[in-house]
PDB file of C-alpha atoms in Angstrom:
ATOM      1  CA  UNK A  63       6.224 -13.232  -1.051  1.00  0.00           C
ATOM      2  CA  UNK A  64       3.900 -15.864  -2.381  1.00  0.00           C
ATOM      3  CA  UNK A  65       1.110 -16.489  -0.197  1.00  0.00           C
ATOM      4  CA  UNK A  66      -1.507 -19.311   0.236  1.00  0.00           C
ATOM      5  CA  UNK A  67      -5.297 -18.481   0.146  1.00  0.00           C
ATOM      6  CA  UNK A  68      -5.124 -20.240   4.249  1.00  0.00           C
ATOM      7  CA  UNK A  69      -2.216 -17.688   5.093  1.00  0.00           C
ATOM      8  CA  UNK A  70      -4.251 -14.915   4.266  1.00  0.00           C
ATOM      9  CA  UNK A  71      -7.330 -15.968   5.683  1.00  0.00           C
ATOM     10  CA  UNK A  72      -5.167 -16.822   9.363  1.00  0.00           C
ATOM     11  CA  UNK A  73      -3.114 -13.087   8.715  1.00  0.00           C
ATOM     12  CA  UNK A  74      -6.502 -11.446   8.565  1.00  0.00           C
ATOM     13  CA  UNK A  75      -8.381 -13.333  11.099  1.00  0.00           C
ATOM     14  CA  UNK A  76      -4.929 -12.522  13.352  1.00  0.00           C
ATOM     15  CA  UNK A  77      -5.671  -8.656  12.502  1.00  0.00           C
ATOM     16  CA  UNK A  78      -9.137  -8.760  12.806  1.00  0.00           C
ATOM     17  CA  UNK A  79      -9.046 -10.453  16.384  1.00  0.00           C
ATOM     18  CA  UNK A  80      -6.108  -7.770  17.595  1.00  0.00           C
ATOM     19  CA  UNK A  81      -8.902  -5.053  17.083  1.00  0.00           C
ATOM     20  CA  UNK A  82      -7.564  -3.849  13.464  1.00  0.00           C
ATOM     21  CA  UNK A  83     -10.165  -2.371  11.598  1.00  0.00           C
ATOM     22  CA  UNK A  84      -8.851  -1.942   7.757  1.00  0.00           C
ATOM     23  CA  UNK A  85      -6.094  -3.697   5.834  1.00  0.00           C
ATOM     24  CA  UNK A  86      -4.481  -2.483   3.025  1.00  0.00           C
ATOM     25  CA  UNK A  87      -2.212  -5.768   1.355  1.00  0.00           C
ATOM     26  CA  UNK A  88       0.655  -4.044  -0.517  1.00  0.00           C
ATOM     27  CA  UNK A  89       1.995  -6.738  -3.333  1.00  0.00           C
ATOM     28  CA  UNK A  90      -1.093  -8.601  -3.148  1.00  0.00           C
ATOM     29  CA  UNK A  91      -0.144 -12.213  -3.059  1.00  0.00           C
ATOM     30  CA  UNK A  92      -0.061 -14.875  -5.777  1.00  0.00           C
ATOM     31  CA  UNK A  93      -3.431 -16.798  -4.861  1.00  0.00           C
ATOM     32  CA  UNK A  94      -6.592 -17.621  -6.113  1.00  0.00           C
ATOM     33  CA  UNK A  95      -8.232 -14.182  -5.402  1.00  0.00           C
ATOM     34  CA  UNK A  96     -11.465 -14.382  -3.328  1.00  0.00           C
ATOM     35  CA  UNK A  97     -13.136 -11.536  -1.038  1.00  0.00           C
ATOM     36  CA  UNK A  98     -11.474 -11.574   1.944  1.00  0.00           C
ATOM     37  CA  UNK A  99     -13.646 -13.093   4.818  1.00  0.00           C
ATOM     38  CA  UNK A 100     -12.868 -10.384   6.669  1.00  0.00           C
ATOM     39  CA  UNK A 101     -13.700  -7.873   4.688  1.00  0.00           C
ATOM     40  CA  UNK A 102     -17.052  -7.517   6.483  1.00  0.00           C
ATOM     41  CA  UNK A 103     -15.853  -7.177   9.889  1.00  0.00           C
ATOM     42  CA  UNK A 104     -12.743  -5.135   8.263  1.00  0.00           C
ATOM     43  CA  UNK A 105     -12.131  -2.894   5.476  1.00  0.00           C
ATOM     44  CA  UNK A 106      -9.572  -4.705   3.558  1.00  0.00           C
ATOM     45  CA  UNK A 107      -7.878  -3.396  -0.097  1.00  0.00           C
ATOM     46  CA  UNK A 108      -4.998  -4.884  -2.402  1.00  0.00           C
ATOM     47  CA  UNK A 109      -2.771  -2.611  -4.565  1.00  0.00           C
ATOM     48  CA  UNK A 110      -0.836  -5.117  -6.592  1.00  0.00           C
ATOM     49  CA  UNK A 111       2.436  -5.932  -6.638  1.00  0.00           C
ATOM     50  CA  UNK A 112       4.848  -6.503 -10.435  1.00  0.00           C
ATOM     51  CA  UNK A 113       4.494  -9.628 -10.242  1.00  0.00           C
ATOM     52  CA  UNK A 114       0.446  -9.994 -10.723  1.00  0.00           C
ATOM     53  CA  UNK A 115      -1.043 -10.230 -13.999  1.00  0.00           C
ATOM     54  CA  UNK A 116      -4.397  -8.272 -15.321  1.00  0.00           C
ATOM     55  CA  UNK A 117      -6.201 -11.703 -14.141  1.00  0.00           C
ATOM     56  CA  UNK A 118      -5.247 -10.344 -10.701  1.00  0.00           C
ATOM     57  CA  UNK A 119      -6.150  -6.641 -11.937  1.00  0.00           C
ATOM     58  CA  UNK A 120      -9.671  -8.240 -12.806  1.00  0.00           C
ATOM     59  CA  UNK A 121     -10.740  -9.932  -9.880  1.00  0.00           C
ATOM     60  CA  UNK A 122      -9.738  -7.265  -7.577  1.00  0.00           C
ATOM     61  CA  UNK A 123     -12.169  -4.766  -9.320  1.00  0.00           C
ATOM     62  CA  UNK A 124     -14.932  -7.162  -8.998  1.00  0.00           C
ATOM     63  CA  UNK A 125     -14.399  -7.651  -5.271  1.00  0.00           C
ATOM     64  CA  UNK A 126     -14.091  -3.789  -5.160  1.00  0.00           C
ATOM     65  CA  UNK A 127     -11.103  -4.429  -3.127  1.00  0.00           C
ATOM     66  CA  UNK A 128      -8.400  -3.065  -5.512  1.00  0.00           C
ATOM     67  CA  UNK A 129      -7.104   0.154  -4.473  1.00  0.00           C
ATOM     68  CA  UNK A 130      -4.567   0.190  -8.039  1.00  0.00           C
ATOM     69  CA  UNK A 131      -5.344   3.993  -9.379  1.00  0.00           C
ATOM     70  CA  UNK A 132      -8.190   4.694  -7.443  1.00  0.00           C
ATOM     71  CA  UNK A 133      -9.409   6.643  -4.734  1.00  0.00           C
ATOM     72  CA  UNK A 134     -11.516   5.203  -1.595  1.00  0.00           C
ATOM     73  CA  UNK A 135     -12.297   6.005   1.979  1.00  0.00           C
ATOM     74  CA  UNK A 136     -11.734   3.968   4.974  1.00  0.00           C
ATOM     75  CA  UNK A 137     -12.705   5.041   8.420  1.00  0.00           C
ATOM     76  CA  UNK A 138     -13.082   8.513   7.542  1.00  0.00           C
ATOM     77  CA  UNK A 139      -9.207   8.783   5.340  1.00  0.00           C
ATOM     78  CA  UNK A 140      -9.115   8.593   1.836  1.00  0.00           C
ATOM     79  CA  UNK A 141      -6.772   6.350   0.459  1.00  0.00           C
ATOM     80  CA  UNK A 142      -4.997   6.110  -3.177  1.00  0.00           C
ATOM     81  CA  UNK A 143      -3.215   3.356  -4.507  1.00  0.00           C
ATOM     82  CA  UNK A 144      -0.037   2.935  -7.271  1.00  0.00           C
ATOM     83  CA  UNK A 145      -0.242  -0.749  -8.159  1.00  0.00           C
ATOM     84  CA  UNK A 146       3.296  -2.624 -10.083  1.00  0.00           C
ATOM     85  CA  UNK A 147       0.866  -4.122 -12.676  1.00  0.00           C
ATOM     86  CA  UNK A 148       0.919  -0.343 -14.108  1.00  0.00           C
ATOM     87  CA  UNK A 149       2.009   2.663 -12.023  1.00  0.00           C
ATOM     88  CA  UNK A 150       2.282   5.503 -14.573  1.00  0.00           C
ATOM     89  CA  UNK A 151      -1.361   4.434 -15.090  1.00  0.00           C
ATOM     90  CA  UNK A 152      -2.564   4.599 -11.756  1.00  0.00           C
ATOM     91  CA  UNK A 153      -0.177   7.580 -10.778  1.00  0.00           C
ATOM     92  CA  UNK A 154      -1.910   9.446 -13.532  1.00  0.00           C
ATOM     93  CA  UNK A 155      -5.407   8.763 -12.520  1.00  0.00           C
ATOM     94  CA  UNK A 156      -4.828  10.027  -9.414  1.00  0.00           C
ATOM     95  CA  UNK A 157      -3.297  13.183 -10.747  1.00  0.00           C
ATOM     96  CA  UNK A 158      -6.463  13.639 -12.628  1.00  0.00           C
ATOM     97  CA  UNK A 159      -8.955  12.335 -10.020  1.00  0.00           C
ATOM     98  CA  UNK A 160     -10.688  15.535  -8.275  1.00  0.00           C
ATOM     99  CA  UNK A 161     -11.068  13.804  -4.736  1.00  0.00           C
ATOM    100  CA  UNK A 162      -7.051  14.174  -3.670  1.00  0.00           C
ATOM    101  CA  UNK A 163      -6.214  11.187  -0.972  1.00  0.00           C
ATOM    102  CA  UNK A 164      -4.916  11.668   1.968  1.00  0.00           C
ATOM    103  CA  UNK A 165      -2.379   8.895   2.115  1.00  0.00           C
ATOM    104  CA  UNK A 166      -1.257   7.339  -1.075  1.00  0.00           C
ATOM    105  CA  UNK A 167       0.007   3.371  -1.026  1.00  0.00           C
ATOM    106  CA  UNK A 168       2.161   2.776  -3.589  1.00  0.00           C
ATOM    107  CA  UNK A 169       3.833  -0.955  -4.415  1.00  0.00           C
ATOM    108  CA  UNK A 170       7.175   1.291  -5.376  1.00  0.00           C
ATOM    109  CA  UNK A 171       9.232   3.114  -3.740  1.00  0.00           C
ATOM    110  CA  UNK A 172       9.811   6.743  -4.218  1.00  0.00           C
ATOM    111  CA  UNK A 173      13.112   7.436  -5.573  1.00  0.00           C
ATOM    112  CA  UNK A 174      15.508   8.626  -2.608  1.00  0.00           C
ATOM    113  CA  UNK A 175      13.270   6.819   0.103  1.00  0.00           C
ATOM    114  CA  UNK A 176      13.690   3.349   1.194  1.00  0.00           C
ATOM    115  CA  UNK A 177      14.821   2.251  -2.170  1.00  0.00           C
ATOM    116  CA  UNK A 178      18.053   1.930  -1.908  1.00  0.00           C
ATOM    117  CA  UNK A 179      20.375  -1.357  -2.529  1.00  0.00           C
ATOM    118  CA  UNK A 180      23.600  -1.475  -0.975  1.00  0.00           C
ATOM    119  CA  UNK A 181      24.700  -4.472  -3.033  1.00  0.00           C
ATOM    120  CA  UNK A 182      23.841  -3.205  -6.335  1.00  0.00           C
ATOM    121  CA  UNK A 183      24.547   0.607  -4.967  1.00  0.00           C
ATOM    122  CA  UNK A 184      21.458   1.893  -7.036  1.00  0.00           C
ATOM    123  CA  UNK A 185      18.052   3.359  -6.187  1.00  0.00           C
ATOM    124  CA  UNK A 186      14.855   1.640  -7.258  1.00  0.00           C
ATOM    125  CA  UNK A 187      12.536   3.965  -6.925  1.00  0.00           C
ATOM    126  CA  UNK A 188      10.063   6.127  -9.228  1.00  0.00           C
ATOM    127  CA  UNK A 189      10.843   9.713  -9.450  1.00  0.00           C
ATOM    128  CA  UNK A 190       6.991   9.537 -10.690  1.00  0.00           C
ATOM    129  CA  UNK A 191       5.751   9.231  -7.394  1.00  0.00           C
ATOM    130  CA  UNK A 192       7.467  13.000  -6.391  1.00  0.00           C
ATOM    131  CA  UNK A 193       5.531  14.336  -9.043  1.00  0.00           C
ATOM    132  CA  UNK A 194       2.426  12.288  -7.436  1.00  0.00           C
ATOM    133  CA  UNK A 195       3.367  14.196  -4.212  1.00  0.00           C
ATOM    134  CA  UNK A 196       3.818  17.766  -5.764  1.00  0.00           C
ATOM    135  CA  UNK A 197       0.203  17.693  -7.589  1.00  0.00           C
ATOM    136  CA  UNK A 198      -1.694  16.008  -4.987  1.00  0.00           C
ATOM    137  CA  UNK A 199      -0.013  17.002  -1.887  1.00  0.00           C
ATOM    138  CA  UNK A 200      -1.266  13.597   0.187  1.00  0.00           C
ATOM    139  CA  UNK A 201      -0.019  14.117   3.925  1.00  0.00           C
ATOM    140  CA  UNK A 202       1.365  10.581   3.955  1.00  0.00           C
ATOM    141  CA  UNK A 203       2.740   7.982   1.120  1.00  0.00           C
ATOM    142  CA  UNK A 204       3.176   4.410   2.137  1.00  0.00           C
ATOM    143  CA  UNK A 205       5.225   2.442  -0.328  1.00  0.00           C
ATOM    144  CA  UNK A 206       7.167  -1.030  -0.097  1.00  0.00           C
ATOM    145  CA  UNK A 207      10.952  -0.592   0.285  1.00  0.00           C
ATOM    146  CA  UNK A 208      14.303  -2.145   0.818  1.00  0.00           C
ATOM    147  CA  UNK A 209      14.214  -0.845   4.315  1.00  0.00           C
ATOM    148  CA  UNK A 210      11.403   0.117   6.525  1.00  0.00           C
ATOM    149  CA  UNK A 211      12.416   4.043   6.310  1.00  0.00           C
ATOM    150  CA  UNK A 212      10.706   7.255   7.312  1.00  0.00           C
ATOM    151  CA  UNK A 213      11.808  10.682   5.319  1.00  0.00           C
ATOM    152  CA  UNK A 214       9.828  13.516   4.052  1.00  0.00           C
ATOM    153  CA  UNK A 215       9.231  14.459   0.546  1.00  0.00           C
ATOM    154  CA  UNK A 216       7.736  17.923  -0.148  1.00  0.00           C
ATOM    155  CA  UNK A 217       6.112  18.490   3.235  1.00  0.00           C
ATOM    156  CA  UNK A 218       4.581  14.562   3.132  1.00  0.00           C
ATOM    157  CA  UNK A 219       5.474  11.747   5.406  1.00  0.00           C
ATOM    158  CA  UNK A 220       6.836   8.685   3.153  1.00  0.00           C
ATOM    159  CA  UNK A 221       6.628   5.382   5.084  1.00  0.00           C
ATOM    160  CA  UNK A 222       8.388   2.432   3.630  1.00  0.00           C
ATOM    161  CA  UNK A 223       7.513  -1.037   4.283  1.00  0.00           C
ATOM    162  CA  UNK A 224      10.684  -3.915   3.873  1.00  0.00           C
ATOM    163  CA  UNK A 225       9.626  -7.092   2.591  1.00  0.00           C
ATOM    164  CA  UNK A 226       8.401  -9.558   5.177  1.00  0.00           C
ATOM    165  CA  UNK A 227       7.247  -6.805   7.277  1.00  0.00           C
ATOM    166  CA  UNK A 228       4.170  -5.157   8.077  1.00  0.00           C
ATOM    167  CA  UNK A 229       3.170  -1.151   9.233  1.00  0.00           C
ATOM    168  CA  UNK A 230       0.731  -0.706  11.835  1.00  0.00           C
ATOM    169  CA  UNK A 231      -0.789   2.711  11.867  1.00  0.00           C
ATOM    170  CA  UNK A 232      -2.784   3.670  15.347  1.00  0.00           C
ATOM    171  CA  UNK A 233      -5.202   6.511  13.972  1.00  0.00           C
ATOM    172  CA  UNK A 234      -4.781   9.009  11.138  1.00  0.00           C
ATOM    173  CA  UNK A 235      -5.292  13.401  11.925  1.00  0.00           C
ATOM    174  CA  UNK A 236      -5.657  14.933   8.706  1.00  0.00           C
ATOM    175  CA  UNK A 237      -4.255  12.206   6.749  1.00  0.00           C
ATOM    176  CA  UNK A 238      -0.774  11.723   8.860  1.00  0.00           C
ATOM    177  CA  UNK A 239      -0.491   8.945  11.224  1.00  0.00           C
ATOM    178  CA  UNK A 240      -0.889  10.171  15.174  1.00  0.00           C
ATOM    179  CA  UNK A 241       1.747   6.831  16.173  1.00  0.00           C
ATOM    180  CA  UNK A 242       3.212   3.714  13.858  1.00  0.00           C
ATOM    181  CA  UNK A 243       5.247   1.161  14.459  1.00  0.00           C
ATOM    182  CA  UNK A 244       7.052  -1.522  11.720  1.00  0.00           C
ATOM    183  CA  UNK A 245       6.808  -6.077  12.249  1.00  0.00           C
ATOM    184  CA  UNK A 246       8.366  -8.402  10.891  1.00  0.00           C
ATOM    185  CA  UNK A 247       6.599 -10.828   9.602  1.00  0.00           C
ATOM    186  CA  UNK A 248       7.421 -14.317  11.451  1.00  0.00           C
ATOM    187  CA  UNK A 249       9.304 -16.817   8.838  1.00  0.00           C
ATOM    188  CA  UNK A 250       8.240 -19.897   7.595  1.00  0.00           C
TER     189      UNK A 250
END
C-alpha cells in the first residue's frame, strides 16, 4: 500500500489520540520519509517492506526509527525486525546479536503461517525465519501475511497481519501478547 506523508501523519495522530503508545509500521510506505510527529508522544519504528530502496534503508537509520536487523526496546519489550529490503541480512544479525528480542516483526511471512495463496496454491514464506525462531526463541513473531492467522512455531506465537489491516496488541507478559485483536484498514 502506497501511502501519503498526510495519511500517515492522520493514522498516527488517530493512534496516538486512542491512547496507543508505540507503533511499529510493517512495509513502511512509499513517502518522503520524515520522523514521525508522533514519535515523541509515541514510540514509533518502520521495518521495510520489498518494495523500498536503500534510500528508504538510509533515512530510517537516521531517524533511528528503523527496526530492519536490529534490536530495540519499547515499553519495557524488546523488539527485532526482518525488513524485505534484505532479510537474510537482518535475520542474521539477529542470530548474532547477544540481546535476543522478545517479539520479532518480520515484513515476510514464515513459511507454513499466513503465507499461503489459494490462487497460485503456493506458500510465500521464508523457511529462514524458523531458523530465526529455533536460535533466538522470541515468544512472539509478527509478520505480514495473506491472511491475518495465528499458529505456533516451535513453542512461539506467529501473528500474521493481511494487507490493509492492522494488529492491535493490549500489553505484552514476557514477550507474548496478554489480548489482540486484527482491523481492517478502512478503503479509500
Amino acid at each position: 500500500m502506497i501511502m501519503t506523508e498526510e495519511e500517515l501523519r492522520k493514522l498516527l495522530r488517530v493512534l496516538l489520540n486512542a491512547g496507543i503508545e508505540a507503533a511499529i509500521l510493517l512495509g513502511f510506505p512509499n513517502i518522503p520519509l520524515i520522523k514521525p510527529p508522533a514519535a515523541e508522544s509515541m514510540k514509533t519504528l518502520v521495518v521495510t517492506s520489498m518494495l523500498n530502496d536503500i534510500q528508504v534503508t538510509k533515512k530510517g537509520r537516521k531517524h533511528s526509527i528503523l527496526l530492519d536487523g536490529k534490536v530495540k526496546e519499547i515499553n519495557e519489550v524488546t523488539v527485532g525486525g526482518v525488513g524485505g529490503v534484505d532479510p537474510h541480512q537482518n535475520i542474521d544479525a539477529l542470530i548474532k546479536n547477544r540481546e535476543k528480542p522478545e517479539v520479532i516483526i518480520s515484513y515476510f511471512p514464515a513459511k507454513g503461517c499466513g503465507d499461503y495463496i489459494p490462487q497460485l496454491d503456493v506458500r510465500k514464506g521464508l523457511g529462514e525465519l524458523k531458523e530465526l525462531i529455533i536460535h533466538v526463541k522470541p515468544a512472539t513473531l509478527i509478520t505480514g501475511g495473506t491472511t491475518n492467522e495465528e499458529c505456533r512455531m516451535h513453542e512461539t506465537l506467529v501473528l500474521t497481519v493481511a494487507r490493509r489491516s492492522y494488529l492491535i496488541i493490549d500489553l505484552f507478559s514476557n514477550g507474548e501478547p496478554e489480548s489482540f485483536r486484527w482491523l481492517k484498514l478502512p478503503s479509500h
